[in-house]
Coordinates of C-alpha atoms in Angstrom, one line a residue:
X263 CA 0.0 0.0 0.0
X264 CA 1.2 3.4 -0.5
X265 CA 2.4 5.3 2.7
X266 CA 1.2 8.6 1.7
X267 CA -1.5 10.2 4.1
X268 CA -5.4 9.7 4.2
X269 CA -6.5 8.8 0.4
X270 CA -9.0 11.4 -2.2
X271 CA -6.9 11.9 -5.5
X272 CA -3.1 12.9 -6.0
X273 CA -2.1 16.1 -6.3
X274 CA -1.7 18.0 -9.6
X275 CA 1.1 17.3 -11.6
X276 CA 3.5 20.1 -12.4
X277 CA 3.4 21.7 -16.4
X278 CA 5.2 19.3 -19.0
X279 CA 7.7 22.9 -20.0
X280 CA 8.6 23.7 -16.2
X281 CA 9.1 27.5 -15.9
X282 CA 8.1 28.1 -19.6
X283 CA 5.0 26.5 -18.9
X284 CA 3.8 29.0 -16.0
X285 CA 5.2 32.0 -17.2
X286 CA 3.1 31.1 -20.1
X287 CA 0.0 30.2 -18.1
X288 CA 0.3 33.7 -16.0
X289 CA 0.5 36.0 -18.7
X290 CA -2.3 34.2 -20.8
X291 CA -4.5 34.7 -17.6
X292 CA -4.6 30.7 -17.4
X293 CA -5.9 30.1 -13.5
X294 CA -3.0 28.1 -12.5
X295 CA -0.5 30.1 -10.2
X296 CA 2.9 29.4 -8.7
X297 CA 2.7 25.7 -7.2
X298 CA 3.1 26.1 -3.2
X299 CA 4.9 23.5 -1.0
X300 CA 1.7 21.3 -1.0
X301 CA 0.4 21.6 -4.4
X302 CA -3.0 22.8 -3.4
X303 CA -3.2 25.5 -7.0
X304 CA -6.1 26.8 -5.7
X305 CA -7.6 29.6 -8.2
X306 CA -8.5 33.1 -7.9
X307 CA -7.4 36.4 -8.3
X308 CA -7.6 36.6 -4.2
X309 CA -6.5 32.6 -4.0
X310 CA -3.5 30.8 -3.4
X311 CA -3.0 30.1 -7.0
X312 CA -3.1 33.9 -7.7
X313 CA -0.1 36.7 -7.3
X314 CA 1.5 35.8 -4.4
X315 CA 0.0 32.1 -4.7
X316 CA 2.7 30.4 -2.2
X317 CA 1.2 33.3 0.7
X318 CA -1.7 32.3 2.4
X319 CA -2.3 36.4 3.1
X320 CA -3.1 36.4 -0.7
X321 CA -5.9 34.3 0.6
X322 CA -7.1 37.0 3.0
X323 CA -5.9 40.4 1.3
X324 CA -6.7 39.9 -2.6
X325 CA -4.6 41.5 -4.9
X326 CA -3.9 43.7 -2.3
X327 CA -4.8 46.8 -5.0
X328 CA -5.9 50.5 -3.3
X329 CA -9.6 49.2 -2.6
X330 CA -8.4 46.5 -0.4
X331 CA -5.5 48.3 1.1
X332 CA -8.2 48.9 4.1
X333 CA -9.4 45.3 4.3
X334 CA -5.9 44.4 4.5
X335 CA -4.5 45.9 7.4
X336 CA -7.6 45.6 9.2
X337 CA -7.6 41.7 9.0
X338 CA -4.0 42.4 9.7
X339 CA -4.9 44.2 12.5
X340 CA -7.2 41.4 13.7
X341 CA -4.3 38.9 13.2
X342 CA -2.0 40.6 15.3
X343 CA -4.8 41.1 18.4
X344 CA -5.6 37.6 18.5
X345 CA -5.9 36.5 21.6
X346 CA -7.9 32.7 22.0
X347 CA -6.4 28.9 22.0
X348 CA -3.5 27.7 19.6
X349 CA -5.2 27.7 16.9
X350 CA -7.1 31.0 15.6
X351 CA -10.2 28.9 14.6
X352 CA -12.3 31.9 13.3
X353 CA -9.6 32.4 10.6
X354 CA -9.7 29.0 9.7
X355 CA -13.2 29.4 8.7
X356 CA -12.7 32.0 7.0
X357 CA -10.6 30.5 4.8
X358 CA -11.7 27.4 4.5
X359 CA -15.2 28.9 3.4
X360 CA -13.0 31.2 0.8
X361 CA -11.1 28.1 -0.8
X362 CA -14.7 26.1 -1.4
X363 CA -16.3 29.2 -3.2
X364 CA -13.0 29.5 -5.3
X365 CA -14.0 26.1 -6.1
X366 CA -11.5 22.6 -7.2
X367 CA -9.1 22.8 -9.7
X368 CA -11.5 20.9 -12.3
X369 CA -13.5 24.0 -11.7
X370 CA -15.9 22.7 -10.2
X371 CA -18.3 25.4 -7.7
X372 CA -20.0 24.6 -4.5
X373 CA -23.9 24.8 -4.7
X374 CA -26.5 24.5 -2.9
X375 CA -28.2 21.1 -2.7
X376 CA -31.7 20.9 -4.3
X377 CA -34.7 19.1 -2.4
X378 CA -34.3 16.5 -5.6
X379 CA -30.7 15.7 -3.8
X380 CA -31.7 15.8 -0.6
X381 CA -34.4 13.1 -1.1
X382 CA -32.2 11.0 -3.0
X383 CA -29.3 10.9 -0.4
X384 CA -32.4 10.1 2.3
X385 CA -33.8 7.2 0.0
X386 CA -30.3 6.0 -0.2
X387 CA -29.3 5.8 3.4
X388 CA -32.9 4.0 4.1
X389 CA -32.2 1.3 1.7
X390 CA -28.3 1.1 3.0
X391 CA -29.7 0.6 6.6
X392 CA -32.0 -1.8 5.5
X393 CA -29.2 -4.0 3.5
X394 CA -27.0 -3.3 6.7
X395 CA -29.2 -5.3 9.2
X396 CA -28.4 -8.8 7.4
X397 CA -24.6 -7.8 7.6
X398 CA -23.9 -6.9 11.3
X399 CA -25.7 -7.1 14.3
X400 CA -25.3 -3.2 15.3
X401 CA -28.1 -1.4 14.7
X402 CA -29.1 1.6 12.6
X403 CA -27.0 4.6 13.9
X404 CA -28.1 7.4 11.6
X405 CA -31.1 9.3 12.9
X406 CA -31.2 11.5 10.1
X407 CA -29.8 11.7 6.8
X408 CA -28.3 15.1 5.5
X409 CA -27.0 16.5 2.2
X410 CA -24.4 18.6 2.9
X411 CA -22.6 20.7 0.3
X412 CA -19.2 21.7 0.6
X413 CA -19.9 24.7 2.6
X414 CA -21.6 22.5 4.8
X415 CA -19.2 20.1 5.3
X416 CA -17.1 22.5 6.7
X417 CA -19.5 24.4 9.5
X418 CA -20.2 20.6 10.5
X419 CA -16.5 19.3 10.7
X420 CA -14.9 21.9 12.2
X421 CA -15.2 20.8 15.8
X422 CA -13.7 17.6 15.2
X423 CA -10.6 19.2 13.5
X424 CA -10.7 21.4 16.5
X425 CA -10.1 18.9 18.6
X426 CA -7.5 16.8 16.1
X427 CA -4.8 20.1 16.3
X428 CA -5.2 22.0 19.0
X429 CA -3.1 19.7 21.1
X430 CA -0.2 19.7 18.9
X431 CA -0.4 24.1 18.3
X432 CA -0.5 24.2 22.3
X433 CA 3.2 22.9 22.3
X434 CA 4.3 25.3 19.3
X435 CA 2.8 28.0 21.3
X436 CA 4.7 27.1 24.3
X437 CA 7.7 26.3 22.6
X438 CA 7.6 30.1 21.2
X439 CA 7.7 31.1 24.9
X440 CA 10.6 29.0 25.9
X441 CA 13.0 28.7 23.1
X442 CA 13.9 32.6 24.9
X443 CA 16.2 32.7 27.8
X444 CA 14.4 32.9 31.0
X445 CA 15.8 36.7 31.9
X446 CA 14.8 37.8 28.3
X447 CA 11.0 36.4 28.6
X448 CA 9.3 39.2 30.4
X449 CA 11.2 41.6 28.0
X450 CA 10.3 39.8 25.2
X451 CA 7.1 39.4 26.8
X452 CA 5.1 41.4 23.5
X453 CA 7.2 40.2 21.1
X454 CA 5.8 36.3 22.3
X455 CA 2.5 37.9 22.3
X456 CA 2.7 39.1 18.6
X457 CA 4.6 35.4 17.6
X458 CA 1.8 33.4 18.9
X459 CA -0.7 35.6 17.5
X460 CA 1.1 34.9 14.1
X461 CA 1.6 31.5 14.8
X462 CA -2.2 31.4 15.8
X463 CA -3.1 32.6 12.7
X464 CA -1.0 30.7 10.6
X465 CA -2.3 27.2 11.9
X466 CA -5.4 28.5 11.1
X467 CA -4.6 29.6 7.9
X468 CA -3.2 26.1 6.8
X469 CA -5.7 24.2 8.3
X470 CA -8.2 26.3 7.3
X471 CA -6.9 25.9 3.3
X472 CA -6.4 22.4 4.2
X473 CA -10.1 21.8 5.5
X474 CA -11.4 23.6 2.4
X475 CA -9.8 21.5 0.1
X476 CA -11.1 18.5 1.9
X477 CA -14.0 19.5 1.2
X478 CA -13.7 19.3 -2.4
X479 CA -13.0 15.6 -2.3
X480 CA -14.9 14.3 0.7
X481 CA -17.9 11.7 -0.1
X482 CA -19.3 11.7 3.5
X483 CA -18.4 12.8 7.0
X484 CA -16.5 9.5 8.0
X485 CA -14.0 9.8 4.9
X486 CA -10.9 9.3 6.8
X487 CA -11.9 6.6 9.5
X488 CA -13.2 9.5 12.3
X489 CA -16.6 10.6 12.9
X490 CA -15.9 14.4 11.7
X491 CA -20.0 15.1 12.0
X492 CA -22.3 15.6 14.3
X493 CA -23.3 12.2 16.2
X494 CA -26.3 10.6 14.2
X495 CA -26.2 11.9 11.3
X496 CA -25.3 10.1 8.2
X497 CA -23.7 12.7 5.7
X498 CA -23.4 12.6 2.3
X499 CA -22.3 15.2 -0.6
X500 CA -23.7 14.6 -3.8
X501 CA -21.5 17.5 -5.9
X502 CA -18.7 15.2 -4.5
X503 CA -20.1 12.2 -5.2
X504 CA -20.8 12.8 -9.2
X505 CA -17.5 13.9 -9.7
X506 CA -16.4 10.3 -7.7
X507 CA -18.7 8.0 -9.9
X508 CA -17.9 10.3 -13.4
X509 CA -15.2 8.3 -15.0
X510 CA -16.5 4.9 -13.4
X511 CA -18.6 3.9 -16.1
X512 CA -21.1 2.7 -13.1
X513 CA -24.8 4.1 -12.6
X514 CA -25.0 7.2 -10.1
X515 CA -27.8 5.6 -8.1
X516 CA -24.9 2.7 -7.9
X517 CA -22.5 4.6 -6.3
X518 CA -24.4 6.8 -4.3
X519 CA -26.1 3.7 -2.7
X520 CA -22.4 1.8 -2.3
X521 CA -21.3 5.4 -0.4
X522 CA -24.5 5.4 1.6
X523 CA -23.7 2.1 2.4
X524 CA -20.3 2.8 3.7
X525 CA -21.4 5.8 5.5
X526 CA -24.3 4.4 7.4
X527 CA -22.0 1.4 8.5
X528 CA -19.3 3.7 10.3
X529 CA -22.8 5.4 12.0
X530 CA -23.6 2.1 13.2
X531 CA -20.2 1.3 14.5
X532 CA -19.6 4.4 16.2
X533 CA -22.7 5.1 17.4
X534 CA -23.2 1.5 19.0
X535 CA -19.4 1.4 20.3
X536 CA -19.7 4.1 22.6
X537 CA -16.0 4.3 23.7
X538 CA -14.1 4.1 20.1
X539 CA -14.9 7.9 19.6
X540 CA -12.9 8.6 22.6
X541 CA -10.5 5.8 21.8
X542 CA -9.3 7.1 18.1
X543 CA -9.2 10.9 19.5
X544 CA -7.7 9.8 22.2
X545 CA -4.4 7.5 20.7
X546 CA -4.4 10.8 17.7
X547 CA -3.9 13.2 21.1
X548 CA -1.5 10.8 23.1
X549 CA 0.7 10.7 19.5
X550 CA 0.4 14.6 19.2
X551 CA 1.5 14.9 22.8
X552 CA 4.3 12.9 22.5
X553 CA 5.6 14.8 19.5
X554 CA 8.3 17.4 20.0
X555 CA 8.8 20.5 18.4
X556 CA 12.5 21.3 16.8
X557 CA 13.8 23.9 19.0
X558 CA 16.5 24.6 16.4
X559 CA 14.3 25.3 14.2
X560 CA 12.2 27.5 16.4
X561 CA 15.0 29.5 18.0
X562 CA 16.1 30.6 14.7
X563 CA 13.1 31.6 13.8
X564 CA 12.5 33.7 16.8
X565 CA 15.9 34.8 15.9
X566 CA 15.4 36.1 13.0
X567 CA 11.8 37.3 13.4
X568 CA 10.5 40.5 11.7
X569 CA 7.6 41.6 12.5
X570 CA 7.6 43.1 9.0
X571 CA 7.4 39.9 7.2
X572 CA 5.0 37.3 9.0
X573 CA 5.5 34.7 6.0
X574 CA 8.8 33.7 8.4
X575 CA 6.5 31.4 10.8
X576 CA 4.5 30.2 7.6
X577 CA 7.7 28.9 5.9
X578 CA 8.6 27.2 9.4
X579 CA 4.9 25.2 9.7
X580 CA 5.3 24.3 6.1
X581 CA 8.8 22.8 6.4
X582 CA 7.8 21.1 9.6
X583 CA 8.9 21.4 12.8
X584 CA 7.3 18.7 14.4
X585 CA 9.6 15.0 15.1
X586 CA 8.1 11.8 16.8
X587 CA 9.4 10.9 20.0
X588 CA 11.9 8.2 19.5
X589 CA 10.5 6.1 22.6
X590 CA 8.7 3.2 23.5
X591 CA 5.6 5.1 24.2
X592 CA 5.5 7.0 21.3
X593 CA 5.9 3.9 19.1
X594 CA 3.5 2.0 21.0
X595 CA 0.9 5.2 20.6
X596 CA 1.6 5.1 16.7
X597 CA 0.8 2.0 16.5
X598 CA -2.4 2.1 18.8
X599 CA -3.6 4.4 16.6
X600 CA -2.5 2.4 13.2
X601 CA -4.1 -0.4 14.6
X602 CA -7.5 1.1 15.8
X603 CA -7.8 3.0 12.3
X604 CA -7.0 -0.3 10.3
X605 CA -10.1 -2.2 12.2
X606 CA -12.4 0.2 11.7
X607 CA -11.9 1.1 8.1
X608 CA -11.6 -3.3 7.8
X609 CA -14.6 -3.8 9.8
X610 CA -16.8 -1.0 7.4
X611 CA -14.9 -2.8 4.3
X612 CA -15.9 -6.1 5.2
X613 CA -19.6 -5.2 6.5
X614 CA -20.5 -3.3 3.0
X615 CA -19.0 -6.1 1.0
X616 CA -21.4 -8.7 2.7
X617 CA -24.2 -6.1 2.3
X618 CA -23.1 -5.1 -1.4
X619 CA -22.0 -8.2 -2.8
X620 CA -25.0 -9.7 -3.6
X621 CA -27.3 -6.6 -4.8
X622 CA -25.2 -4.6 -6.7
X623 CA -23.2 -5.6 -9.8
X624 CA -20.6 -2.9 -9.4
X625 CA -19.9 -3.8 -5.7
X626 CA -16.1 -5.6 -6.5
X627 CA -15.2 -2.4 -8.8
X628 CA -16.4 0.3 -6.5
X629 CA -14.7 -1.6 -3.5
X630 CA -10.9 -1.7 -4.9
X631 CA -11.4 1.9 -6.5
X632 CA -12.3 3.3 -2.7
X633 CA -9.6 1.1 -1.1
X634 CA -7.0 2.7 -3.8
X635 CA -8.7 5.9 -2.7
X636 CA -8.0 5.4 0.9
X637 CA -4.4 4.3 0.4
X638 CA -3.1 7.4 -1.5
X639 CA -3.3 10.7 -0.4
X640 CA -3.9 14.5 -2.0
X641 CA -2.3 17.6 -1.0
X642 CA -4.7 18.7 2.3
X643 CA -4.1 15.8 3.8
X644 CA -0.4 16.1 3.3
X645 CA -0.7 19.8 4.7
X646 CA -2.1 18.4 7.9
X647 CA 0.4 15.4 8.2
X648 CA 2.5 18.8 7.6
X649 CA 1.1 20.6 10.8
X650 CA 1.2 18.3 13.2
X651 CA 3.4 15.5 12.2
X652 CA 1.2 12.6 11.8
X653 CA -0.3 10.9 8.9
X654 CA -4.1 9.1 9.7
X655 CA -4.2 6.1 7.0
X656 CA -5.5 2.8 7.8
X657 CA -2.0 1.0 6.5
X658 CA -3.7 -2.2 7.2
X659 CA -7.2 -1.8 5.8
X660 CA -6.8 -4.8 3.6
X661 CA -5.4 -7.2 6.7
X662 CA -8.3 -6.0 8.8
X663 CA -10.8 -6.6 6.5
X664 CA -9.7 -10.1 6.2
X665 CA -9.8 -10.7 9.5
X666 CA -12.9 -9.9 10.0
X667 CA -14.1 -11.5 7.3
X668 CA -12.2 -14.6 8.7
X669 CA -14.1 -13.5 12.2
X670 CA -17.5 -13.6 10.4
X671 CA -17.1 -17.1 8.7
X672 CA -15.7 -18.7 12.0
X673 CA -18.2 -17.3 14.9
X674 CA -20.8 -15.4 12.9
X675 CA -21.9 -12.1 12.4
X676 CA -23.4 -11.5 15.8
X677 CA -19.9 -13.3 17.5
X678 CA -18.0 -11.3 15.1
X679 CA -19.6 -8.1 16.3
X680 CA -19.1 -8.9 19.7
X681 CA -15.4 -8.4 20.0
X682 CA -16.4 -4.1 20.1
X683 CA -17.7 -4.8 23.4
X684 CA -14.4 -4.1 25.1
X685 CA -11.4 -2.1 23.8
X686 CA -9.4 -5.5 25.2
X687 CA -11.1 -8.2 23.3
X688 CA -10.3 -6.2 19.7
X689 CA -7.4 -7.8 17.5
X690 CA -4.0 -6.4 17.6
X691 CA -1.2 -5.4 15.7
X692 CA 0.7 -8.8 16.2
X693 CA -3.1 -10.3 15.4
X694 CA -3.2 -9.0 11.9
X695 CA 0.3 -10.8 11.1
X696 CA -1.7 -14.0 12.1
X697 CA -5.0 -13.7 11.7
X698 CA -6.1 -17.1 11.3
X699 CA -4.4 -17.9 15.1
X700 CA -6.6 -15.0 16.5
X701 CA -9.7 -16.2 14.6
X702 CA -9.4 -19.7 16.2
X703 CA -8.3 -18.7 19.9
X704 CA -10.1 -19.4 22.8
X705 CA -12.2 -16.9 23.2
X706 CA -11.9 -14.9 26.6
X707 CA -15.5 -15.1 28.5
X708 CA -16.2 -11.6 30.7
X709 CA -19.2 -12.6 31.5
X710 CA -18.6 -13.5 35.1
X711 CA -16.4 -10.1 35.5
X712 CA -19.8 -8.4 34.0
X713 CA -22.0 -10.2 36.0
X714 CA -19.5 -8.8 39.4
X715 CA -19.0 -5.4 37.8
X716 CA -23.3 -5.4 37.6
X717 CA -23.8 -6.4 41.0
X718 CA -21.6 -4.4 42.7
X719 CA -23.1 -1.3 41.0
X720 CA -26.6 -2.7 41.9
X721 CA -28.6 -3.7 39.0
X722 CA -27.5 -5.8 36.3
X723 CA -24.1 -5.2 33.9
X724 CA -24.2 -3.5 30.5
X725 CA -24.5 -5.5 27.6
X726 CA -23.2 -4.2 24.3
X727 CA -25.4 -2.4 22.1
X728 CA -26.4 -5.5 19.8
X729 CA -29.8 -6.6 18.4
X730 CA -29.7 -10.4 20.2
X731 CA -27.5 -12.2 22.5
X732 CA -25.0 -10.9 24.7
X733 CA -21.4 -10.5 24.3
X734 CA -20.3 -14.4 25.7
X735 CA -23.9 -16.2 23.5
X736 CA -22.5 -14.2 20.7
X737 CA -19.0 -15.3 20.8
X738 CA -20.2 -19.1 21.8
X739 CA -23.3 -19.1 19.4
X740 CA -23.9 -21.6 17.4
X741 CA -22.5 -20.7 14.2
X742 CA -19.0 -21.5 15.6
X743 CA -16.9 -20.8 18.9
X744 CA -13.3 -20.3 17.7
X745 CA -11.6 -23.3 19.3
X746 CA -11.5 -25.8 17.0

């Protein structure tokens, strides 16, 4: 599998005559600009693909002509007085809103989605819910079905990004502070003010461009393996999804139904699992906390800061200052995370193939072109491995998906199912390698601990959230018990 970040669509490839080519492309007006580190292109006159295309104030300030002189150094102004977390968040919106109206490179524009859309993306979620209940043993998690566009996507998501980067800009911001003698901090004292103002806005400028191209490529609001949306609420964007299914020679009610499908699943799963929400943010935060930031880097930074010429910090977040941990913990919380992502994304892969399989004649095609999609990665996703120096792929997706297909055959979908009842009885890394040992294990049996942990908190112990039998009936149902 490829090892680059995420996976919807490689980046743009550079012009066949090199210089030539964009000289060329600028005078004749053509839309794409200078290439930044990350290849985003966007287009615009105010865009990153405009003048200035590699500086994300171009975003913000236009063509920075008389008329928007004023503009400028107001949001300048407002830059520079930012006061809130790590992360200046209400720039980030900003821009990320700016980048879908300029719309993708194919030229493509955000639109409104029409009640025709709407109804369709309803219809198909009903019918995916209904295929889903022969497939697993979760329930439906989607109380409602929404149509998002792009602009959408990104009001709805940004909490969950939120809470993805802040953790890792809180120990940029404090590295600012401390990569300053001690005796010179309360002299420098607004000097750090102003640099984590800038740096502030620059994380949000990066992740706000980053978010808005996203959004030109995302399906659904589960996309990368995380619930991004609101809880409940099965997502889909149908702009994105024509320009998925163009070039796949399969019907449009086939592939919107295939995405519904894979979309409603990940609702079931994290819906029904109540602690893997916690469990994925929390093994992304324990990696970002155990990242450090290269002070090297930083001090010369600060010691070379103008004030004059912000784009210093921009350069310094897009060459990456950010360097794992080269410790036990820190490898064991990469590969918690690697791990958790791969079952998930193998668990939804297997699920909708059971569901698919039999119903829809495209369901082998559209499952290896989504898996190829999954494995490579496009430009925002490369900015945000970028920022905070960690790339969410599921490297394994095609391991987990065989286990659990494995799991299925051997105990059945309800003993299958079962193993989410406890973050404990899930597969590991070293199970992957063997899957067929893990499928045929002896199964461990918390039912007595259950039964202890119910009693002791007077009434009887939580079962997980499955349509029939508990987790031990499930596991030693009839369909198989895993100790032959």
């Amino acid at each position: 599998m490829s090892d680059t970040p995420f996976g919807f669509g490689l980046p743009p490839e550079e012009p066949e005559n090199g210089d030539e080519g964009k000289k060329k492309d600028q005078q004749s007006g053509g839309e794409q600009g200078p290439a930044n580190p990350f290849g985003f292109g966007l287009t615009g006159a105010g865009g990153f693909g405009g003048p200035g295309g590699d500086n994300p104030f171009a975003a913000m300030f236009g063509s920075l002509n008389p008329t928007d002189l004023g503009a400028a150094f107001q949001q300048l102004g407002q830059m520079l007085s930012y006061e809130g977390g790590p992360v200046n968040w209400d720039m980030a919106k900003q821009i990320a809103r700016q980048t879908v109206s300029q719309g993708t490179q194919d030229g493509v524009k955000d639109a409104s989605v029409g009640p025709a859309e709407r109804s369709a993306v309803q219809e198909a979620v009903r019918l995916a819910d209904l295929w889903l209940d022969d497939a697993t043993s979760l329930p439906s998690g989607a109380g409602t079905a929404v149509a998002w566009s792009r602009a959408e996507w990104v009001e709805a998501t940004l909490p969950a990004w939120k809470e993805l980067v802040d953790p890792v800009a809180e120990r940029v911001g404090a590295a600012m502070g401390d990569v300053l003698p001690e005796e010179m901090q309360a002299m420098a004292g607004p000097l750090i003010g102003m640099m984590r103002s800038m740096g502030g806005a620059m994380f949000g400028t990066q992740i706000g461009q980053a978010v808005g191209v996203l959004a030109g490529e995302v399906v659904g609001s589960t996309d990368i393996g995380l619930p991004l949306g609101p809880a409940g609420k099965a997502a889909l964007l149908p702009l994105n999804i024509e320009a998925f299914g163009k070039d796949l020679g399969v019907p449009k009610d086939e592939v919107r139904l295939y995405l519904a499908l894979r979309e409603a699943a990940h609702q079931r799963l994290f819906a029904h699992v109540p602690w893997l929400r916690s469990h994925l943010f929390g093994a992304v935060d324990g990696y970002a906390r155990g990242i450090k930031v290269d002070t090297a880097k930083l001090e010369d930074v600060v010691g070379q800061f103008d004030p004059q010429n912000p784009e210093q910090l921009q350069d310094a977040l897009q060459q990456g200052m950010f360097q794992p941990e080269d410790t036990p913990e820190q490898k064991a919380a990469l590969a918690r995370l690697e791990t958790a992502l791969a079952l998930v994304e193998g668990w939804v892969d297997a699920v909708v193939h059971t569901a698919a399989k039999p119903r829809l004649s495209s369901a082998d095609a559209l499952r290896e072109t989504l898996r190829r999609r999954r494995a490579t990665g496009g430009p925002a996703e490369q900015t945000f491995a970028t920022l905070i120096g960690l790339e969410l792929r599921p490297r394994r997706l095609r391991d987990a998906s065989r286990l659990w297909a494995s799991l299925t055959d051997a105990r059945g979908v309800d003993g299958r199912d079962a193993l989410w009842a406890h973050p404990d009885m899930l597969p590991t890394a070293t199970d992957l390698d063997d899957p067929d040992g893990f499928v045929h294990r002896e199964q461990l049996d918390f039912s007595e601990l259950d039964k202890m942990l119910g009693e002791a908190a007077g009434g009887p112990a939580e079962k997980p959230n499955l349509k029939k039998g508990d987790a031990k009936d499930d596991a030693d149902g009839a369909e198989g018990d895993g100790t032959e």
